[in-house]
Coordinates of C-alpha atoms and ligand atoms in Angstrom, one line a residue:
M6 CA 187.1 217.8 206.5
S7 CA 187.4 217.1 202.8
L8 CA 185.8 214.3 200.9
S9 CA 187.2 212.6 197.8
R10 CA 184.8 212.7 194.7
R11 CA 183.9 209.0 195.4
D12 CA 183.2 209.8 199.1
F13 CA 181.2 212.8 198.0
N14 CA 179.1 210.8 195.6
R15 CA 178.6 208.0 198.1
S16 CA 177.5 210.4 200.9
I17 CA 175.3 212.4 198.7
T18 CA 173.6 209.2 197.4
R19 CA 173.0 208.0 200.9
L20 CA 171.7 211.3 202.2
G21 CA 169.4 211.5 199.1
A22 CA 167.9 208.1 199.9
L23 CA 167.3 209.3 203.4
G24 CA 165.8 212.5 202.2
L25 CA 163.4 210.8 199.7
A26 CA 162.5 208.2 202.3
A27 CA 161.6 211.0 204.7
Q28 CA 159.4 212.6 202.0
L29 CA 157.7 209.4 200.9
A30 CA 157.3 207.6 204.2
P31 CA 153.8 207.7 205.7
Q32 CA 153.7 210.1 208.6
V33 CA 153.2 208.4 211.9
T34 CA 150.8 210.0 214.3
S35 CA 152.1 210.2 217.8
P36 CA 149.8 209.0 220.7
L37 CA 150.4 212.4 222.0
F38 CA 148.3 213.9 219.2
A39 CA 145.0 213.9 221.1
Q40 CA 146.6 215.8 224.1
T41 CA 148.4 218.3 221.9
A42 CA 145.7 218.9 219.2
N43 CA 144.9 222.4 220.4
R44 CA 148.4 223.4 221.6
K45 CA 150.3 226.1 219.8
I46 CA 154.1 225.8 219.5
G47 CA 155.9 228.8 221.0
Y48 CA 158.7 230.3 219.0
A49 CA 161.6 232.5 220.0
V50 CA 162.7 234.5 217.0
I51 CA 166.4 235.1 216.9
G52 CA 167.5 238.2 214.9
L53 CA 164.8 240.8 214.0
G54 CA 165.8 241.6 210.5
R55 CA 163.9 241.4 207.1
I56 CA 163.2 237.7 206.9
S57 CA 162.2 237.4 210.6
D58 CA 159.6 240.1 209.8
H59 CA 158.0 237.8 207.1
F60 CA 158.2 234.9 209.6
I61 CA 156.6 236.7 212.5
R62 CA 153.7 237.9 210.3
G63 CA 153.4 234.4 208.6
I64 CA 153.1 232.7 212.0
Q65 CA 150.1 234.9 212.9
D66 CA 148.0 232.9 210.3
T67 CA 148.8 229.5 211.7
T68 CA 146.6 227.6 214.0
N69 CA 149.4 225.8 215.7
S70 CA 152.1 228.3 216.3
K71 CA 152.8 231.6 218.0
V72 CA 155.7 234.0 218.8
T73 CA 156.4 233.9 222.4
A74 CA 159.9 235.3 222.7
L75 CA 162.5 237.5 220.8
V76 CA 166.2 237.5 220.7
S77 CA 167.9 240.8 219.6
G78 CA 170.9 242.9 220.2
H79 CA 168.6 246.1 220.1
R80 CA 166.4 246.1 223.1
D81 CA 164.2 249.1 221.8
K82 CA 163.5 247.4 218.5
A83 CA 162.6 244.1 220.3
E84 CA 160.2 245.9 222.8
K85 CA 158.4 247.5 219.9
I86 CA 157.9 244.2 218.1
A87 CA 157.1 242.5 221.4
A88 CA 154.4 245.1 222.1
Q89 CA 153.0 244.6 218.6
Y90 CA 152.7 240.8 218.8
G91 CA 151.9 240.4 222.5
V92 CA 155.3 238.9 223.6
P93 CA 156.0 239.8 227.3
K94 CA 159.1 242.0 227.9
S95 CA 160.4 239.2 230.2
S96 CA 160.7 237.0 227.1
I97 CA 163.1 239.3 225.3
Y98 CA 166.6 237.9 225.3
S99 CA 169.9 239.2 224.1
Y100 CA 172.4 237.2 222.1
E101 CA 174.5 236.7 225.2
N102 CA 171.8 235.1 227.4
I103 CA 169.9 232.8 225.1
E104 CA 170.7 229.9 227.3
D105 CA 168.2 231.4 229.8
M106 CA 165.5 230.4 227.3
R107 CA 165.8 226.8 228.8
S108 CA 163.7 227.7 231.8
N109 CA 161.0 229.5 229.7
S110 CA 158.4 226.8 229.1
A111 CA 156.6 229.2 226.6
I112 CA 159.4 228.6 224.3
D113 CA 159.3 225.3 222.3
A114 CA 161.4 226.2 219.3
V115 CA 163.5 228.9 217.9
Y116 CA 163.5 230.5 214.4
V117 CA 167.1 231.5 213.4
G118 CA 167.0 234.5 211.1
L119 CA 170.6 235.7 211.5
P120 CA 173.4 236.2 209.0
N121 CA 174.7 233.0 207.5
S122 CA 177.8 232.6 209.7
M123 CA 175.8 232.9 212.8
H124 CA 173.3 230.0 212.0
A125 CA 175.5 227.2 213.4
E126 CA 176.3 228.8 216.7
Y127 CA 172.7 230.0 217.6
S128 CA 171.1 226.8 216.4
I129 CA 173.5 224.7 218.4
R130 CA 173.1 226.9 221.6
S131 CA 169.4 226.7 221.1
A132 CA 169.4 223.0 220.8
K133 CA 171.6 222.7 223.9
A134 CA 169.0 224.9 225.7
G135 CA 166.4 222.2 224.8
K136 CA 164.6 224.1 222.0
H137 CA 163.6 222.7 218.5
V138 CA 165.3 224.6 215.7
L139 CA 164.0 226.1 212.5
C140 CA 167.0 227.6 210.8
E141 CA 167.1 229.8 207.7
K142 CA 169.1 228.8 204.6
P143 CA 172.0 228.4 204.0
M144 CA 172.1 226.1 207.0
A145 CA 175.7 227.0 207.7
T146 CA 178.8 228.3 206.0
T147 CA 180.7 225.1 206.1
V148 CA 180.0 221.3 205.8
P149 CA 181.5 220.5 209.2
E150 CA 179.3 223.2 210.8
A151 CA 176.2 221.8 209.1
Q152 CA 177.0 218.4 210.5
S153 CA 177.6 219.7 213.9
M154 CA 174.1 221.2 213.9
I155 CA 172.6 217.9 213.1
D156 CA 174.7 216.2 215.8
A157 CA 173.7 218.9 218.3
A158 CA 170.0 218.5 217.6
K159 CA 170.2 214.7 217.8
A160 CA 172.2 214.8 221.1
A161 CA 169.6 217.3 222.6
N162 CA 166.7 215.1 221.1
V163 CA 165.2 218.2 219.4
K164 CA 164.0 218.6 215.8
L165 CA 166.1 220.6 213.3
M166 CA 164.4 221.9 210.1
I167 CA 166.0 224.2 207.5
A168 CA 163.6 226.9 206.3
Y169 CA 163.3 225.9 202.6
R170 CA 160.0 227.6 202.1
C171 CA 159.7 226.4 198.5
H172 CA 159.2 222.9 199.8
Y173 CA 156.0 224.0 201.4
E174 CA 154.7 226.4 198.7
T175 CA 151.9 225.5 196.2
T176 CA 153.5 226.4 192.9
N177 CA 156.8 224.6 193.4
L178 CA 154.9 221.6 194.7
A179 CA 152.6 221.6 191.6
A180 CA 155.7 221.6 189.4
V181 CA 157.2 218.7 191.2
K182 CA 153.9 216.8 190.9
L183 CA 153.7 217.4 187.1
I184 CA 157.2 215.9 186.7
R185 CA 156.5 213.0 189.0
D186 CA 153.2 212.3 187.3
G187 CA 155.2 212.0 184.0
A188 CA 153.7 214.9 182.2
L189 CA 157.0 216.0 180.8
G190 CA 158.1 212.4 179.9
Q191 CA 161.9 211.7 180.4
L192 CA 163.5 214.8 182.0
Q193 CA 166.3 216.2 179.8
S194 CA 167.5 219.4 181.3
I195 CA 166.9 222.2 183.7
Q196 CA 167.8 225.9 183.6
G197 CA 167.5 228.3 186.5
A198 CA 168.7 231.7 187.7
F199 CA 168.4 233.9 190.8
G200 CA 170.3 236.9 191.8
F201 CA 170.2 240.6 192.7
S202 CA 172.3 243.7 192.9
C203 CA 173.6 243.7 196.3
G204 CA 173.9 247.0 198.4
P205 CA 177.5 247.9 199.3
E206 CA 176.7 248.0 203.1
E207 CA 175.2 244.4 203.3
W208 CA 176.7 241.8 205.6
R209 CA 176.2 239.4 202.7
L210 CA 179.4 240.9 201.0
T211 CA 181.5 240.0 204.0
K212 CA 183.4 236.8 204.4
S213 CA 182.9 236.9 208.2
L214 CA 179.0 237.1 208.1
G215 CA 178.1 235.9 204.5
G216 CA 180.7 233.2 204.4
H217 CA 180.6 233.2 200.6
G218 CA 178.6 235.0 197.9
P219 CA 175.3 234.7 196.1
L220 CA 175.3 230.8 195.9
F221 CA 174.8 230.7 199.6
D222 CA 172.1 233.2 199.6
V223 CA 170.1 232.9 196.4
G224 CA 171.7 230.5 194.1
I225 CA 170.9 227.9 196.6
Y226 CA 167.2 228.2 195.5
C227 CA 168.2 226.9 192.0
L228 CA 170.4 224.2 193.4
N229 CA 167.7 223.0 195.7
A230 CA 165.0 223.3 193.0
S231 CA 167.1 221.2 190.6
R232 CA 167.3 218.6 193.2
Y233 CA 163.5 218.6 194.1
L234 CA 162.4 218.7 190.5
T235 CA 164.6 215.8 189.4
G236 CA 164.2 213.9 192.7
E237 CA 167.9 213.0 192.3
E238 CA 171.2 213.8 193.9
P239 CA 173.8 215.4 191.8
A240 CA 176.6 213.1 190.3
S241 CA 179.0 215.9 189.3
F242 CA 179.5 219.7 189.0
S243 CA 181.3 222.0 186.7
A244 CA 181.4 225.7 187.5
Y245 CA 182.9 229.2 186.8
A246 CA 183.0 232.2 189.2
Y247 CA 183.6 235.8 188.3
S248 CA 184.2 239.0 190.3
N249 CA 184.6 242.4 188.7
P250 CA 188.0 243.5 190.0
N251 CA 187.0 247.2 189.8
D252 CA 183.9 246.7 192.0
P253 CA 184.7 247.2 195.6
R254 CA 181.6 245.2 196.7
F255 CA 183.4 242.0 195.6
R256 CA 186.7 242.2 197.6
E257 CA 185.7 239.4 199.9
V258 CA 183.0 237.3 198.2
E259 CA 182.5 236.3 194.6
E260 CA 180.1 238.3 192.4
S261 CA 178.7 235.6 190.2
I262 CA 178.8 231.9 189.8
N263 CA 177.5 229.7 187.0
W264 CA 177.3 226.0 187.4
I265 CA 176.2 222.8 185.6
T266 CA 175.0 219.8 187.5
R267 CA 174.9 216.3 185.9
F268 CA 172.4 214.0 187.6
P269 CA 172.6 210.2 187.5
S270 CA 169.7 209.8 185.1
G271 CA 171.4 212.1 182.6
V272 CA 169.4 215.3 183.4
I273 CA 171.8 218.3 183.1
A274 CA 171.0 221.4 185.1
S275 CA 172.5 224.8 184.2
C276 CA 172.2 227.7 186.7
N277 CA 173.4 231.1 187.4
T278 CA 173.4 233.4 190.4
T279 CA 174.9 236.9 191.0
Y280 CA 175.1 239.8 193.5
G281 CA 176.1 242.1 190.6
A282 CA 172.7 242.3 188.7
P283 CA 169.0 242.0 189.0
M284 CA 168.2 238.4 188.0
D285 CA 164.6 237.3 188.5
G286 CA 164.4 233.9 189.9
Y287 CA 163.0 231.2 187.6
I288 CA 163.4 227.6 187.0
R289 CA 162.6 225.7 183.8
A290 CA 162.6 222.0 183.1
Y291 CA 162.5 220.3 179.7
G292 CA 161.3 216.7 179.1
S293 CA 160.7 214.4 176.2
K294 CA 157.1 215.2 176.2
G295 CA 157.2 219.0 177.0
W296 CA 158.4 221.6 179.3
L297 CA 157.4 223.6 182.4
E298 CA 158.6 226.9 183.9
I299 CA 158.1 228.6 187.2
N300 CA 158.6 232.3 186.7
P301 CA 158.9 233.9 189.1
A302 CA 159.8 230.8 191.2
F303 CA 161.4 231.9 194.4
V304 CA 159.9 235.3 195.5
Y305 CA 157.4 235.6 198.3
E306 CA 154.2 235.9 196.1
G307 CA 153.1 236.2 192.5
L308 CA 154.6 232.8 191.5
R309 CA 153.5 231.4 188.2
L310 CA 153.6 227.9 186.7
R311 CA 153.4 227.5 182.9
A312 CA 153.7 224.2 181.1
E313 CA 153.2 222.7 177.6
Y314 CA 153.1 219.0 176.9
R315 CA 151.3 216.2 175.2
D316 CA 149.2 213.8 177.4
D317 CA 149.2 210.0 176.9
A318 CA 146.4 210.4 174.3
G319 CA 148.6 212.8 172.3
K320 CA 146.4 215.8 173.3
F321 CA 148.3 219.1 173.5
I322 CA 148.0 220.6 177.0
Q323 CA 148.8 224.1 177.9
L324 CA 148.9 225.3 181.5
D325 CA 149.1 228.8 182.8
Q326 CA 148.7 228.9 186.7
P327 CA 149.3 232.3 188.4
N328 CA 149.4 231.8 192.2
A329 CA 147.2 234.4 193.9
E330 CA 148.6 233.6 197.4
K331 CA 150.0 236.6 199.2
D332 CA 153.1 237.0 201.3
P333 CA 153.6 235.8 204.1
I334 CA 151.9 232.6 203.1
H335 CA 155.2 230.6 202.6
F336 CA 156.1 231.4 206.1
T337 CA 152.7 230.4 207.4
K338 CA 153.0 227.0 205.7
E339 CA 156.7 226.5 206.8
A340 CA 155.9 227.4 210.4
A341 CA 152.7 225.2 210.5
H342 CA 154.7 222.3 209.1
F343 CA 157.4 222.4 211.7
S344 CA 155.0 222.9 214.5
D345 CA 153.0 219.9 213.2
C346 CA 156.2 217.9 213.3
I347 CA 157.0 218.9 216.9
L348 CA 153.4 218.4 218.1
N349 CA 153.1 215.0 216.4
N350 CA 156.7 213.7 216.5
K351 CA 157.2 213.7 212.7
T352 CA 160.4 214.3 210.7
P353 CA 160.3 217.7 208.9
K354 CA 160.3 217.5 205.1
S355 CA 163.4 219.7 205.0
P356 CA 165.4 218.4 207.9
G357 CA 169.0 219.2 208.8
E358 CA 170.2 216.6 206.4
E359 CA 168.5 218.3 203.5
G360 CA 170.5 221.6 204.3
L361 CA 173.7 219.4 204.6
R362 CA 173.1 218.0 201.1
D363 CA 173.0 221.5 199.7
M364 CA 176.1 222.5 201.6
T365 CA 178.0 219.5 200.4
C366 CA 176.9 220.3 196.7
I367 CA 177.9 224.0 197.2
R368 CA 181.3 222.9 198.4
E369 CA 181.7 220.8 195.1
I370 CA 180.5 223.8 192.9
Y371 CA 183.0 226.0 194.6
R372 CA 185.7 223.4 194.3
S373 CA 185.1 223.3 190.5
A374 CA 185.2 227.1 190.3
G375 CA 188.6 227.2 192.2
I376 CA 187.1 228.6 195.5
T377 CA 187.8 226.8 198.6
M378 CA 185.0 226.2 201.2
A379 CA 185.4 224.2 204.3
Ligands
NAD8 P1 168.9 241.1 207.8 O1 170.2 241.9 207.7 O2 167.7 241.9 207.4 O3 168.7 240.6 209.3 C1 169.7 240.0 210.0 C2 169.4 240.2 211.5 O4 170.6 239.7 212.3 C3 169.2 241.6 212.0 O5 168.2 241.7 212.9 C4 170.5 241.9 212.6 O6 170.3 242.9 213.6 C5 170.9 240.6 213.2 N1 172.3 240.5 213.6 C6 172.8 240.0 214.7 N2 174.2 240.1 214.7 C7 174.5 240.7 213.5 C8 175.7 241.0 213.0 N3 176.9 240.7 213.6 N4 175.7 241.6 211.8 C9 174.6 241.8 211.1 N5 173.4 241.5 211.6 C10 173.3 240.9 212.8 O7 169.1 239.8 206.9 P2 168.0 238.8 206.3 O8 167.8 239.3 204.8 O9 166.8 238.9 207.1 O10 168.7 237.5 206.3 C11 168.8 236.7 207.4 C12 169.0 235.2 207.0 O11 167.9 234.8 206.3 C13 170.1 234.9 206.1 O12 170.7 233.7 206.3 C14 169.5 234.8 204.7 O13 170.2 233.9 203.9 C15 168.1 234.2 205.1 N6 167.1 234.6 204.2 C16 166.2 233.7 203.8 C17 165.2 234.1 202.9 C18 164.0 233.2 202.6 O14 163.2 233.5 201.7 N7 164.0 232.0 203.2 C19 165.1 235.4 202.4 C20 166.1 236.3 202.8 C21 167.1 235.9 203.7

């Protein structure tokens, strides 16, 4: 499926309106609330790698969620983790038999912590097994896959949330509030970066599992932040990609990509991402009355918000707010939110449509850089 630029703009605007509406609409409390107030949502964690470790630890600090099942290709590893977190051996599944989760009433939802190209398949199979889906970013590796995940969740009448943990994290939310409150005046421009030097053995460097390069994995944080800081959907993109031809890591996916986004109000965002160099994640916004910076912005702890602006009375305000919250707090908040949505029949703040918006933007960025993405 490919969209003309006009179709792209139209679809992105429509999705944007939906996303904003979902965020601004008053949350409706289900009549089931009283019955479900003390219930904990049970999660099956699919894929027991690095991010799932954060998620499993994070969920322990929630009051409404627990890990009740594990899905892994490595039985020994799964049994060790199961013993640590009180998951019964009978609730350990392999990738081949996740459909058996259907009959396990201790599983309400799944958390998909697999390589990018596996997100769509395991989200769709889980939805078909009647389980709500919390899927890691990037939502999928193609736009049609992302759409089919949304369709599958709707058809199965389950909820789908994309794990954009910064949507639930204190410092990023404080920056959004400062901008919405008008502290910076009329927003002018945004700068951001996030990248790292990727080890040669990582699945991230393969087309079959990573899909594409660092934009899918870490650049997506800058893209998503430029959208939530402005509260707008991009009007157009311009981008360059580069891969060192002498570096064998970048035979299949690009090394670096830099892009510029123009938003309808005139804000221009300029962002960089790479798998070739350490690039601490930050995001900076400049407005007519001042600036703010989150640096670091996207790591699991130690975030810091700084800002300088003049208030309405012309008083000079200087903010410096280090965030003392410790990992895995982002995952605690994210899981608690999704469980609350399930328990009280609410729409997640980062539903599948939010993931699809990023996927559609990423396709446009790649198109501008001369890289084809489905
Ligand atoms: P990882 O390599 O540490 O874990 C991947 C897991 O998938 C492992 O348990 C592995 O055994 C399993 N797996 C199943 N089939 C596999 C296959 N064919 N090849 C390789 N692994 C296979 O990866 P990760 O860093 O945990 O990333 C997983 C997902 O989480 C990615 O989509 C990534 O973008 C996302 N992620 C999100 C954040 C965040 O902050 N939200 C941070 C890092 C990664």
